[in-house]
PDB file of C-alpha atoms and ligand atoms in Angstrom:
ATOM      1  CA  MET I 937       0.000   0.000   0.000  1.00  0.00           C
ATOM      2  CA  ILE I 938       1.588   3.282  -1.080  1.00  0.00           C
ATOM      3  CA  ASP I 939       1.300   6.138   1.417  1.00  0.00           C
ATOM      4  CA  VAL I 940      -0.080   8.944  -0.776  1.00  0.00           C
ATOM      5  CA  ASP I 941      -0.705  11.135   2.311  1.00  0.00           C
ATOM      6  CA  GLY I 942       3.049  11.068   3.010  1.00  0.00           C
ATOM      7  CA  ILE I 943       3.837  12.047  -0.585  1.00  0.00           C
ATOM      8  CA  VAL I 944       1.370  14.947  -0.447  1.00  0.00           C
ATOM      9  CA  ARG I 945       2.926  16.109   2.842  1.00  0.00           C
ATOM     10  CA  ILE I 946       6.433  16.191   1.337  1.00  0.00           C
ATOM     11  CA  ILE I 947       5.222  18.085  -1.748  1.00  0.00           C
ATOM     12  CA  GLU I 948       3.516  20.685   0.449  1.00  0.00           C
ATOM     13  CA  GLU I 949       6.496  21.033   2.796  1.00  0.00           C
ATOM     14  CA  ARG I 950       8.841  21.596  -0.111  1.00  0.00           C
ATOM     15  CA  LYS I 951       6.376  23.755  -2.051  1.00  0.00           C
ATOM     16  CA  ALA I 952       7.229  21.611  -5.082  1.00  0.00           C
ATOM     17  CA  LYS I 953       5.515  22.496  -8.345  1.00  0.00           C
ATOM     18  CA  THR I 954       6.704  19.703 -10.645  1.00  0.00           C
ATOM     19  CA  ILE I 955       6.876  16.096  -9.451  1.00  0.00           C
ATOM     20  CA  GLY I 956       8.344  12.940 -10.932  1.00  0.00           C
ATOM     21  CA  LEU I 957       7.151   9.429 -10.066  1.00  0.00           C
ATOM     22  CA  GLN I 958       9.340   6.413 -10.857  1.00  0.00           C
ATOM     23  CA  PHE I 959       8.096   2.860 -10.291  1.00  0.00           C
ATOM     24  CA  PRO I 960       9.659  -0.580 -10.756  1.00  0.00           C
ATOM     25  CA  GLU I 961       7.836  -2.765 -13.287  1.00  0.00           C
ATOM     26  CA  GLY I 962       5.646  -4.511 -10.696  1.00  0.00           C
ATOM     27  CA  LEU I 963       4.217  -1.213  -9.384  1.00  0.00           C
ATOM     28  CA  LYS I 964       3.976   0.746 -12.662  1.00  0.00           C
ATOM     29  CA  ARG I 965       0.273   0.135 -13.101  1.00  0.00           C
ATOM     30  CA  GLN I 966      -0.359   2.174  -9.951  1.00  0.00           C
ATOM     31  CA  GLY I 967       1.327   5.190 -11.611  1.00  0.00           C
ATOM     32  CA  PRO I 968      -1.648   6.828 -13.362  1.00  0.00           C
ATOM     33  CA  GLY I 969      -3.888   6.516 -10.277  1.00  0.00           C
ATOM     34  CA  ILE I 970      -1.293   7.963  -7.887  1.00  0.00           C
ATOM     35  CA  ALA I 971      -0.414  10.745 -10.364  1.00  0.00           C
ATOM     36  CA  LYS I 972      -4.079  11.752 -10.643  1.00  0.00           C
ATOM     37  CA  ASP I 973      -4.561  11.665  -6.875  1.00  0.00           C
ATOM     38  CA  VAL I 974      -1.408  13.729  -6.175  1.00  0.00           C
ATOM     39  CA  GLU I 975      -2.293  16.294  -8.866  1.00  0.00           C
ATOM     40  CA  ALA I 976      -5.807  16.710  -7.461  1.00  0.00           C
ATOM     41  CA  ARG I 977      -4.570  17.154  -3.884  1.00  0.00           C
ATOM     42  CA  THR I 978      -1.543  19.413  -4.486  1.00  0.00           C
ATOM     43  CA  GLY I 979      -2.064  21.159  -7.836  1.00  0.00           C
ATOM     44  CA  ALA I 980       1.485  20.087  -8.814  1.00  0.00           C
ATOM     45  CA  LEU I 981       2.273  18.843 -12.304  1.00  0.00           C
ATOM     46  CA  VAL I 982       3.087  15.114 -12.097  1.00  0.00           C
ATOM     47  CA  ILE I 983       5.190  13.202 -14.640  1.00  0.00           C
ATOM     48  CA  VAL I 984       5.452   9.389 -14.451  1.00  0.00           C
ATOM     49  CA  SER I 985       8.630   7.751 -15.769  1.00  0.00           C
ATOM     50  CA  GLY I 986       7.852   5.197 -18.493  1.00  0.00           C
ATOM     51  CA  ASP I 987      11.382   3.796 -18.695  1.00  0.00           C
ATOM     52  CA  PRO I 988      12.290   0.443 -17.141  1.00  0.00           C
ATOM     53  CA  CYS I 989      13.440   0.603 -13.534  1.00  0.00           C
ATOM     54  CA  TYR I 990      15.235  -2.315 -11.873  1.00  0.00           C
ATOM     55  CA  GLY I 991      16.596  -0.901  -8.640  1.00  0.00           C
ATOM     56  CA  ALA I 992      17.443   2.127  -6.533  1.00  0.00           C
ATOM     57  CA  CYS I 993      20.587   2.442  -8.681  1.00  0.00           C
ATOM     58  CA  ASP I 994      18.377   3.093 -11.687  1.00  0.00           C
ATOM     59  CA  ILE I 995      17.302   6.712 -11.277  1.00  0.00           C
ATOM     60  CA  ASP I 996      15.612   8.377 -14.264  1.00  0.00           C
ATOM     61  CA  ASP I 997      18.175  11.204 -14.496  1.00  0.00           C
ATOM     62  CA  SER I 998      16.437  12.980 -17.368  1.00  0.00           C
ATOM     63  CA  LEU I 999      13.183  13.139 -15.443  1.00  0.00           C
ATOM     64  CA  LEU I1000      15.064  14.195 -12.302  1.00  0.00           C
ATOM     65  CA  ASP I1001      16.396  17.224 -14.211  1.00  0.00           C
ATOM     66  CA  MET I1002      12.841  18.285 -15.066  1.00  0.00           C
ATOM     67  CA  VAL I1003      11.231  18.102 -11.616  1.00  0.00           C
ATOM     68  CA  ASP I1004      11.536  19.605  -8.120  1.00  0.00           C
ATOM     69  CA  VAL I1005      11.161  16.211  -6.416  1.00  0.00           C
ATOM     70  CA  LEU I1006      11.417  12.684  -7.809  1.00  0.00           C
ATOM     71  CA  PHE I1007       9.615   9.980  -5.807  1.00  0.00           C
ATOM     72  CA  HIS I1008      11.317   6.644  -6.464  1.00  0.00           C
ATOM     73  CA  PHE I1009       9.152   3.699  -5.361  1.00  0.00           C
ATOM     74  CA  GLY I1010       9.847   0.146  -4.292  1.00  0.00           C
ATOM     75  CA  HIS I1011      13.494   0.408  -3.229  1.00  0.00           C
ATOM     76  CA  SER I1012      15.421   1.645  -0.225  1.00  0.00           C
ATOM     77  CA  ARG I1013      17.735   4.652  -0.329  1.00  0.00           C
ATOM     78  CA  LEU I1014      20.948   4.055  -2.258  1.00  0.00           C
ATOM     79  CA  MET I1015      22.295   7.548  -2.762  1.00  0.00           C
ATOM     80  CA  ASP I1016      22.014  10.919  -1.070  1.00  0.00           C
ATOM     81  CA  ASP I1017      20.346  13.471  -3.292  1.00  0.00           C
ATOM     82  CA  ASP I1018      17.794  15.805  -1.700  1.00  0.00           C
ATOM     83  CA  ARG I1019      15.766  15.855  -4.903  1.00  0.00           C
ATOM     84  CA  ILE I1020      15.080  12.085  -4.671  1.00  0.00           C
ATOM     85  CA  VAL I1021      12.670  10.624  -2.105  1.00  0.00           C
ATOM     86  CA  PHE I1022      12.807   6.829  -1.857  1.00  0.00           C
ATOM     87  CA  ILE I1023       9.453   5.265  -0.957  1.00  0.00           C
ATOM     88  CA  GLU I1024       9.858   1.629   0.012  1.00  0.00           C
ATOM     89  CA  TYR I1025       7.275  -1.022  -0.738  1.00  0.00           C
ATOM     90  CA  HIS I1026       6.671  -3.696   1.899  1.00  0.00           C
ATOM     91  CA  HIS I1027       4.755  -6.880   1.094  1.00  0.00           C
ATOM     92  CA  GLU I1028       2.002  -7.561   3.627  1.00  0.00           C
ATOM     93  CA  VAL I1029       2.586 -11.299   3.702  1.00  0.00           C
ATOM     94  CA  GLU I1030       3.226 -13.409   6.810  1.00  0.00           C
ATOM     95  CA  VAL I1031       6.542 -15.229   7.163  1.00  0.00           C
ATOM     96  CA  ASP I1032       5.582 -17.783   9.859  1.00  0.00           C
ATOM     97  CA  THR I1033       4.705 -20.729   7.580  1.00  0.00           C
ATOM     98  CA  ALA I1034       7.830 -20.466   5.440  1.00  0.00           C
ATOM     99  CA  ILE I1035      10.105 -20.108   8.472  1.00  0.00           C
ATOM    100  CA  ARG I1036       8.491 -23.033  10.320  1.00  0.00           C
ATOM    101  CA  ASN I1037       9.050 -25.158   7.210  1.00  0.00           C
ATOM    102  CA  ALA I1038      12.685 -24.009   7.127  1.00  0.00           C
ATOM    103  CA  LEU I1039      13.418 -24.952  10.764  1.00  0.00           C
ATOM    104  CA  PRO I1040      14.383 -28.625  10.139  1.00  0.00           C
ATOM    105  CA  LEU I1041      16.943 -27.468   7.548  1.00  0.00           C
ATOM    106  CA  LEU I1042      18.671 -24.914   9.788  1.00  0.00           C
ATOM    107  CA  GLY I1043      21.747 -25.306  11.993  1.00  0.00           C
ATOM    108  CA  GLN I1044      22.008 -23.840  15.497  1.00  0.00           C
ATOM    109  CA  LYS I1045      23.506 -20.443  14.688  1.00  0.00           C
ATOM    110  CA  VAL I1046      21.487 -18.890  11.873  1.00  0.00           C
ATOM    111  CA  GLY I1047      22.189 -15.688   9.934  1.00  0.00           C
ATOM    112  CA  ILE I1048      19.007 -13.968   8.735  1.00  0.00           C
ATOM    113  CA  VAL I1049      18.862 -12.039   5.452  1.00  0.00           C
ATOM    114  CA  THR I1050      15.982 -10.701   3.405  1.00  0.00           C
ATOM    115  CA  THR I1051      15.056  -8.042   0.864  1.00  0.00           C
ATOM    116  CA  VAL I1052      13.583  -4.624   1.599  1.00  0.00           C
ATOM    117  CA  GLN I1053      10.106  -5.908   0.664  1.00  0.00           C
ATOM    118  CA  HIS I1054      10.124  -8.110   3.808  1.00  0.00           C
ATOM    119  CA  ILE I1055      12.496  -6.120   6.042  1.00  0.00           C
ATOM    120  CA  HIS I1056       9.626  -4.919   8.284  1.00  0.00           C
ATOM    121  CA  MET I1057       9.185  -8.600   9.320  1.00  0.00           C
ATOM    122  CA  LEU I1058      12.800  -8.983  10.487  1.00  0.00           C
ATOM    123  CA  LYS I1059      11.881  -8.885  14.191  1.00  0.00           C
ATOM    124  CA  ARG I1060       9.248 -11.569  13.620  1.00  0.00           C
ATOM    125  CA  MET I1061      11.811 -13.741  11.780  1.00  0.00           C
ATOM    126  CA  GLU I1062      14.221 -13.366  14.686  1.00  0.00           C
ATOM    127  CA  GLN I1063      11.509 -14.142  17.239  1.00  0.00           C
ATOM    128  CA  LEU I1064      10.438 -17.341  15.427  1.00  0.00           C
ATOM    129  CA  LEU I1065      14.025 -18.619  15.445  1.00  0.00           C
ATOM    130  CA  ILE I1066      14.462 -17.817  19.143  1.00  0.00           C
ATOM    131  CA  GLU I1067      11.187 -19.622  19.961  1.00  0.00           C
ATOM    132  CA  ALA I1068      12.552 -22.652  18.087  1.00  0.00           C
ATOM    133  CA  GLY I1069      15.724 -22.636  20.221  1.00  0.00           C
ATOM    134  CA  LYS I1070      18.030 -21.247  17.505  1.00  0.00           C
ATOM    135  CA  THR I1071      20.557 -18.459  17.818  1.00  0.00           C
ATOM    136  CA  PRO I1072      19.712 -15.838  15.168  1.00  0.00           C
ATOM    137  CA  VAL I1073      22.391 -13.443  13.910  1.00  0.00           C
ATOM    138  CA  ILE I1074      21.634 -10.243  12.021  1.00  0.00           C
ATOM    139  CA  ALA I1075      24.465  -8.175  10.556  1.00  0.00           C
ATOM    140  CA  ARG I1076      24.766  -4.659   9.254  1.00  0.00           C
ATOM    141  CA  GLY I1077      25.907  -4.260   5.638  1.00  0.00           C
ATOM    142  CA  ASP I1078      28.025  -1.534   4.068  1.00  0.00           C
ATOM    143  CA  SER I1079      26.911   1.978   3.061  1.00  0.00           C
ATOM    144  CA  ARG I1080      24.908   0.701   0.056  1.00  0.00           C
ATOM    145  CA  ILE I1081      22.633  -1.161   2.450  1.00  0.00           C
ATOM    146  CA  THR I1082      19.956   0.692   4.433  1.00  0.00           C
ATOM    147  CA  TYR I1083      18.881  -1.939   7.020  1.00  0.00           C
ATOM    148  CA  PRO I1084      20.600  -4.670   9.034  1.00  0.00           C
ATOM    149  CA  GLY I1085      19.886  -8.016   7.374  1.00  0.00           C
ATOM    150  CA  GLN I1086      19.042  -6.457   4.005  1.00  0.00           C
ATOM    151  CA  LEU I1087      20.395  -7.867   0.734  1.00  0.00           C
ATOM    152  CA  LEU I1088      20.577  -6.292  -2.696  1.00  0.00           C
ATOM    153  CA  GLY I1089      21.206  -8.371  -5.801  1.00  0.00           C
ATOM    154  CA  CYS I1090      24.557  -6.587  -6.048  1.00  0.00           C
ATOM    155  CA  ASN I1091      25.509  -6.544  -2.391  1.00  0.00           C
ATOM    156  CA  PHE I1092      25.607  -9.374   0.142  1.00  0.00           C
ATOM    157  CA  SER I1093      27.569  -7.477   2.804  1.00  0.00           C
ATOM    158  CA  ALA I1094      24.811  -7.948   5.424  1.00  0.00           C
ATOM    159  CA  THR I1095      25.184 -11.750   5.256  1.00  0.00           C
ATOM    160  CA  PRO I1096      26.576 -12.698   8.691  1.00  0.00           C
ATOM    161  CA  ALA I1097      29.882 -14.549   8.966  1.00  0.00           C
ATOM    162  CA  GLY I1098      30.570 -17.317  11.494  1.00  0.00           C
ATOM    163  CA  VAL I1099      27.126 -18.952  11.329  1.00  0.00           C
ATOM    164  CA  ASP I1100      26.159 -22.580  10.524  1.00  0.00           C
ATOM    165  CA  THR I1101      23.370 -21.678   8.102  1.00  0.00           C
ATOM    166  CA  VAL I1102      21.931 -18.574   6.494  1.00  0.00           C
ATOM    167  CA  LEU I1103      18.153 -18.181   6.329  1.00  0.00           C
ATOM    168  CA  TYR I1104      17.020 -16.115   3.348  1.00  0.00           C
ATOM    169  CA  VAL I1105      13.406 -14.965   3.571  1.00  0.00           C
ATOM    170  CA  GLY I1106      12.057 -13.900   0.196  1.00  0.00           C
ATOM    171  CA  SER I1107      11.356 -15.162  -3.278  1.00  0.00           C
ATOM    172  CA  GLY I1108      13.675 -15.822  -6.235  1.00  0.00           C
ATOM    173  CA  ASN I1109      17.039 -17.528  -6.559  1.00  0.00           C
ATOM    174  CA  PHE I1110      19.531 -14.769  -7.165  1.00  0.00           C
ATOM    175  CA  HIS I1111      19.824 -13.313  -3.647  1.00  0.00           C
ATOM    176  CA  PRO I1112      20.169 -16.653  -1.811  1.00  0.00           C
ATOM    177  CA  MET I1113      22.666 -17.971  -4.382  1.00  0.00           C
ATOM    178  CA  GLY I1114      24.720 -14.792  -4.008  1.00  0.00           C
ATOM    179  CA  ALA I1115      24.612 -15.105  -0.216  1.00  0.00           C
ATOM    180  CA  GLN I1116      25.787 -18.710  -0.410  1.00  0.00           C
ATOM    181  CA  LEU I1117      28.654 -17.945  -2.790  1.00  0.00           C
ATOM    182  CA  SER I1118      29.753 -14.965  -0.701  1.00  0.00           C
ATOM    183  CA  THR I1119      29.810 -16.867   2.625  1.00  0.00           C
ATOM    184  CA  GLY I1120      30.372 -20.491   1.620  1.00  0.00           C
ATOM    185  CA  VAL I1121      27.813 -21.667   4.207  1.00  0.00           C
ATOM    186  CA  PRO I1122      24.538 -23.416   3.260  1.00  0.00           C
ATOM    187  CA  VAL I1123      21.634 -21.063   2.591  1.00  0.00           C
ATOM    188  CA  ILE I1124      18.021 -22.061   3.220  1.00  0.00           C
ATOM    189  CA  ALA I1125      15.497 -20.045   1.226  1.00  0.00           C
ATOM    190  CA  ALA I1126      12.063 -19.574   2.814  1.00  0.00           C
ATOM    191  CA  ASP I1127       9.482 -18.094   0.451  1.00  0.00           C
ATOM    192  CA  PRO I1128       6.665 -16.241   2.268  1.00  0.00           C
ATOM    193  CA  PHE I1129       4.449 -16.301  -0.837  1.00  0.00           C
ATOM    194  CA  THR I1130       4.418 -20.097  -1.195  1.00  0.00           C
ATOM    195  CA  GLY I1131       5.255 -21.000   2.406  1.00  0.00           C
ATOM    196  CA  GLU I1132       7.950 -23.369   1.090  1.00  0.00           C
ATOM    197  CA  ALA I1133      11.546 -23.737   2.254  1.00  0.00           C
ATOM    198  CA  ARG I1134      14.451 -25.351   0.387  1.00  0.00           C
ATOM    199  CA  LYS I1135      18.196 -25.697   0.462  1.00  0.00           C
ATOM    200  CA  VAL I1136      19.770 -23.444  -2.147  1.00  0.00           C
ATOM    201  CA  ASP I1137      21.693 -25.269  -4.847  1.00  0.00           C
ATOM    202  CA  VAL I1138      24.463 -23.306  -6.590  1.00  0.00           C
ATOM    203  CA  GLU I1139      25.874 -26.260  -8.610  1.00  0.00           C
ATOM    204  CA  LYS I1140      23.941 -25.579 -11.803  1.00  0.00           C
ATOM    205  CA  ILE I1141      24.772 -21.878 -11.920  1.00  0.00           C
ATOM    206  CA  MET I1142      28.432 -22.631 -11.133  1.00  0.00           C
ATOM    207  CA  ARG I1143      28.580 -25.104 -14.048  1.00  0.00           C
ATOM    208  CA  GLN I1144      27.060 -22.500 -16.405  1.00  0.00           C
ATOM    209  CA  ARG I1145      29.516 -19.861 -15.284  1.00  0.00           C
ATOM    210  CA  TYR I1146      32.543 -22.170 -15.575  1.00  0.00           C
ATOM    211  CA  ALA I1147      31.432 -23.112 -19.131  1.00  0.00           C
ATOM    212  CA  LEU I1148      31.214 -19.423 -20.124  1.00  0.00           C
ATOM    213  CA  MET I1149      34.607 -18.677 -18.583  1.00  0.00           C
ATOM    214  CA  ALA I1150      36.160 -21.639 -20.453  1.00  0.00           C
ATOM    215  CA  LYS I1151      34.722 -20.272 -23.718  1.00  0.00           C
ATOM    216  CA  ALA I1152      36.054 -16.788 -22.956  1.00  0.00           C
ATOM    217  CA  MET I1153      39.605 -18.153 -22.515  1.00  0.00           C
ATOM    218  CA  ASP I1154      39.954 -18.031 -26.339  1.00  0.00           C
ATOM    219  CA  ALA I1155      38.691 -14.437 -26.662  1.00  0.00           C
ATOM    220  CA  LYS I1156      41.004 -12.110 -28.593  1.00  0.00           C
ATOM    221  CA  LYS I1157      38.768  -9.036 -28.699  1.00  0.00           C
ATOM    222  CA  TRP I1158      36.960  -7.862 -25.582  1.00  0.00           C
ATOM    223  CA  GLY I1159      34.189  -5.346 -24.963  1.00  0.00           C
ATOM    224  CA  ILE I1160      34.103  -3.812 -21.489  1.00  0.00           C
ATOM    225  CA  ILE I1161      30.606  -2.587 -20.703  1.00  0.00           C
ATOM    226  CA  ILE I1162      30.242   0.558 -18.595  1.00  0.00           C
ATOM    227  CA  GLY I1163      26.882   1.445 -17.088  1.00  0.00           C
ATOM    228  CA  THR I1164      25.389   4.907 -17.364  1.00  0.00           C
ATOM    229  CA  LYS I1165      22.858   4.416 -14.551  1.00  0.00           C
ATOM    230  CA  THR I1166      23.636   6.513 -11.490  1.00  0.00           C
ATOM    231  CA  GLY I1167      24.272   3.660  -9.048  1.00  0.00           C
ATOM    232  CA  GLN I1168      26.030   1.318 -11.497  1.00  0.00           C
ATOM    233  CA  LYS I1169      28.953   3.392 -12.744  1.00  0.00           C
ATOM    234  CA  ARG I1170      32.294   1.670 -12.134  1.00  0.00           C
ATOM    235  CA  LEU I1171      34.649   3.452 -14.494  1.00  0.00           C
ATOM    236  CA  GLU I1172      37.827   2.725 -12.522  1.00  0.00           C
ATOM    237  CA  LEU I1173      37.064  -0.979 -12.487  1.00  0.00           C
ATOM    238  CA  ALA I1174      36.339  -0.909 -16.239  1.00  0.00           C
ATOM    239  CA  ARG I1175      39.626   0.909 -16.858  1.00  0.00           C
ATOM    240  CA  ARG I1176      41.565  -1.686 -14.843  1.00  0.00           C
ATOM    241  CA  ILE I1177      39.913  -4.536 -16.762  1.00  0.00           C
ATOM    242  CA  LYS I1178      40.689  -2.875 -20.100  1.00  0.00           C
ATOM    243  CA  GLU I1179      44.380  -2.677 -19.224  1.00  0.00           C
ATOM    244  CA  THR I1180      44.456  -6.401 -18.429  1.00  0.00           C
ATOM    245  CA  ALA I1181      42.321  -7.518 -21.376  1.00  0.00           C
ATOM    246  CA  GLY I1182      44.664  -6.397 -24.191  1.00  0.00           C
ATOM    247  CA  ASP I1183      42.558  -5.753 -27.300  1.00  0.00           C
ATOM    248  CA  ALA I1184      39.542  -4.215 -25.575  1.00  0.00           C
ATOM    249  CA  THR I1185      37.011  -1.455 -26.132  1.00  0.00           C
ATOM    250  CA  LEU I1186      35.103   0.414 -23.421  1.00  0.00           C
ATOM    251  CA  ILE I1187      31.432   0.552 -24.378  1.00  0.00           C
ATOM    252  CA  SER I1188      28.762   2.506 -22.508  1.00  0.00           C
ATOM    253  CA  ILE I1189      25.226   1.108 -22.617  1.00  0.00           C
ATOM    254  CA  ARG I1190      22.150   2.058 -20.589  1.00  0.00           C
ATOM    255  CA  GLU I1191      19.953  -0.977 -21.299  1.00  0.00           C
ATOM    256  CA  ILE I1192      21.879  -4.076 -22.404  1.00  0.00           C
ATOM    257  CA  THR I1193      20.201  -6.221 -25.059  1.00  0.00           C
ATOM    258  CA  PRO I1194      21.637  -9.097 -27.162  1.00  0.00           C
ATOM    259  CA  ASP I1195      21.252  -6.989 -30.356  1.00  0.00           C
ATOM    260  CA  ARG I1196      23.305  -4.149 -28.928  1.00  0.00           C
ATOM    261  CA  LEU I1197      26.109  -6.521 -27.973  1.00  0.00           C
ATOM    262  CA  LEU I1198      26.112  -8.338 -31.317  1.00  0.00           C
ATOM    263  CA  SER I1199      26.745  -5.082 -33.211  1.00  0.00           C
ATOM    264  CA  PHE I1200      30.314  -4.800 -31.918  1.00  0.00           C
ATOM    265  CA  LYS I1201      31.680  -8.154 -33.159  1.00  0.00           C
ATOM    266  CA  VAL I1202      33.843  -8.863 -30.138  1.00  0.00           C
ATOM    267  CA  ASP I1203      34.551 -12.361 -28.774  1.00  0.00           C
ATOM    268  CA  ALA I1204      33.530 -11.733 -25.156  1.00  0.00           C
ATOM    269  CA  TYR I1205      32.330  -8.990 -22.850  1.00  0.00           C
ATOM    270  CA  VAL I1206      32.951  -8.033 -19.263  1.00  0.00           C
ATOM    271  CA  SER I1207      29.979  -6.291 -17.699  1.00  0.00           C
ATOM    272  CA  THR I1208      30.642  -3.741 -14.968  1.00  0.00           C
ATOM    273  CA  VAL I1209      26.934  -2.786 -14.747  1.00  0.00           C
ATOM    274  CA  CYS I1210      24.345  -4.451 -12.489  1.00  0.00           C
ATOM    275  CA  PRO I1211      25.850  -7.867 -11.632  1.00  0.00           C
ATOM    276  CA  ARG I1212      22.527  -9.542 -12.370  1.00  0.00           C
ATOM    277  CA  VAL I1213      22.699  -8.737 -16.095  1.00  0.00           C
ATOM    278  CA  ALA I1214      25.549 -11.158 -16.855  1.00  0.00           C
ATOM    279  CA  ILE I1215      23.957 -13.946 -14.794  1.00  0.00           C
ATOM    280  CA  ASP I1216      20.187 -13.632 -15.345  1.00  0.00           C
ATOM    281  CA  ASP I1217      20.421 -12.946 -19.081  1.00  0.00           C
ATOM    282  CA  ALA I1218      23.318 -15.314 -19.885  1.00  0.00           C
ATOM    283  CA  GLY I1219      21.191 -17.484 -22.202  1.00  0.00           C
ATOM    284  CA  ARG I1220      20.198 -14.500 -24.367  1.00  0.00           C
ATOM    285  CA  PHE I1221      23.687 -13.365 -25.352  1.00  0.00           C
ATOM    286  CA  GLY I1222      25.498 -14.939 -28.312  1.00  0.00           C
ATOM    287  CA  VAL I1223      28.943 -14.517 -26.721  1.00  0.00           C
ATOM    288  CA  PRO I1224      30.183 -14.909 -23.135  1.00  0.00           C
ATOM    289  CA  VAL I1225      29.331 -11.932 -20.926  1.00  0.00           C
ATOM    290  CA  LEU I1226      31.472 -12.270 -17.799  1.00  0.00           C
ATOM    291  CA  THR I1227      31.397 -10.465 -14.493  1.00  0.00           C
ATOM    292  CA  PRO I1228      34.633  -8.735 -13.344  1.00  0.00           C
ATOM    293  CA  VAL I1229      35.217 -11.589 -10.865  1.00  0.00           C
ATOM    294  CA  GLU I1230      35.003 -14.139 -13.682  1.00  0.00           C
ATOM    295  CA  PHE I1231      37.262 -12.065 -15.927  1.00  0.00           C
ATOM    296  CA  ASP I1232      39.927 -12.115 -13.204  1.00  0.00           C
ATOM    297  CA  ILE I1233      39.653 -15.911 -13.066  1.00  0.00           C
ATOM    298  CA  VAL I1234      40.031 -16.216 -16.860  1.00  0.00           C
ATOM    299  CA  LYS I1235      43.111 -13.992 -16.714  1.00  0.00           C
ATOM    300  CA  GLY I1236      44.653 -15.973 -13.838  1.00  0.00           C
ATOM    301  CA  LEU I1237      44.283 -13.136 -11.304  1.00  0.00           C
ATOM    302  CA  ARG I1238      41.966 -15.179  -9.096  1.00  0.00           C
ATOM    303  CA  LYS I1239      41.603 -18.909  -8.464  1.00  0.00           C
ATOM    304  CA  TRP I1240      38.847 -20.872 -10.236  1.00  0.00           C
ATOM    305  CA  GLU I1241      37.581 -22.181  -6.891  1.00  0.00           C
ATOM    306  CA  ASP I1242      37.117 -18.588  -5.664  1.00  0.00           C
ATOM    307  CA  LEU I1243      34.181 -17.939  -7.988  1.00  0.00           C
ATOM    308  CA  ALA I1244      31.650 -15.613  -6.363  1.00  0.00           C
ATOM    309  CA  PHE I1245      28.916 -13.303  -7.595  1.00  0.00           C
ATOM    310  CA  ASP I1246      30.079  -9.832  -8.507  1.00  0.00           C
ATOM    311  CA  GLU I1247      29.171  -7.158  -5.959  1.00  0.00           C
ATOM    312  CA  ILE I1248      29.006  -3.393  -6.084  1.00  0.00           C
ATOM    313  CA  LYS I1249      30.387  -2.501  -2.692  1.00  0.00           C
ATOM    314  CA  GLY I1250      29.742   0.591  -0.598  1.00  0.00           C
ATOM    315  CA  GLU I1251      31.992   1.912   2.148  1.00  0.00           C
TER     316      GLU I1251
HETATM  317  S1  LIG P1047      22.864  -2.782  -9.426  1.00  0.00           S
HETATM  318 FE1  LIG P1047      21.330  -4.360  -9.897  1.00  0.00          FE
HETATM  319  S2  LIG P1047      21.114  -5.543  -8.022  1.00  0.00           S
HETATM  320 FE2  LIG P1047      22.125  -3.610  -7.480  1.00  0.00          FE
HETATM  321  S3  LIG P1047      20.471  -2.233  -6.838  1.00  0.00           S
HETATM  322 FE3  LIG P1047      20.827  -1.927  -9.033  1.00  0.00          FE
HETATM  323  S4  LIG P1047      19.345  -3.280 -10.088  1.00  0.00           S
HETATM  324 FE4  LIG P1047      19.542  -3.972  -7.930  1.00  0.00          FE
END
């Protein structure tokens, strides 16, 4: 449920005349209704971003330049800019069933991690583990992470060390696989939407990644992809990779598609943008698209057994 009263209050406090609204794909359909409501209650001109939005890193900069305040929905704060107001979205779904189903799979000392959509249930998660006689551990991540216990798809720094098992509460595979690869301890994923719990298996993804790295060993020409989204720019990293790669071109792309990559006729890419792009979309690209971690392995700068998901770290 989006708090329109809170949005109206901020607009009035700031005496803002032009407002931007930016939604992730799952919330976009609420855009026209909220825009109409806000316009009627404040008299401000409201513009809704129609571009794709995948995370708090993905600010619509062009829209931001046109408005007094940009409300960015669905994600927690990632950067400090007074013109941007992050409005989180919390799923109103109970976690009890999924966690109870996870209990037989957990060790004694359990690290808890989740996404911002379930972060308001963190206390309840902790309480359920204590009631079951477990020792829950919640850690604080780096500066990219707003809440203790929160994961991003590009940052697993809030995954506790020194535990027997990690409990991930949420849906999807990417976050729990990243947590497992970053800690090396078993991760149990408990999905509040289905109530199911399972042990996370990273074997298949590891095999896929090793196959792509093996293919990239023969690459003569490299493309190094640089992101243009505010929270995904890693120019220094791209520069370092270019120096190691040999015959390499730095290429800036906002939205990566297979067609855009095919145009350049290179043998392999290294993506320094959102770490999920290289992993989630691997099957769509005609050539290997590696993460910086994988590139280092191919070039002998890191051991093959040290494969981990790429992360964009804060301070
Ligand atoms: S870089 Fe990717 S995983 Fe990280 S916040 Fe942005 S969209 Fe999410």
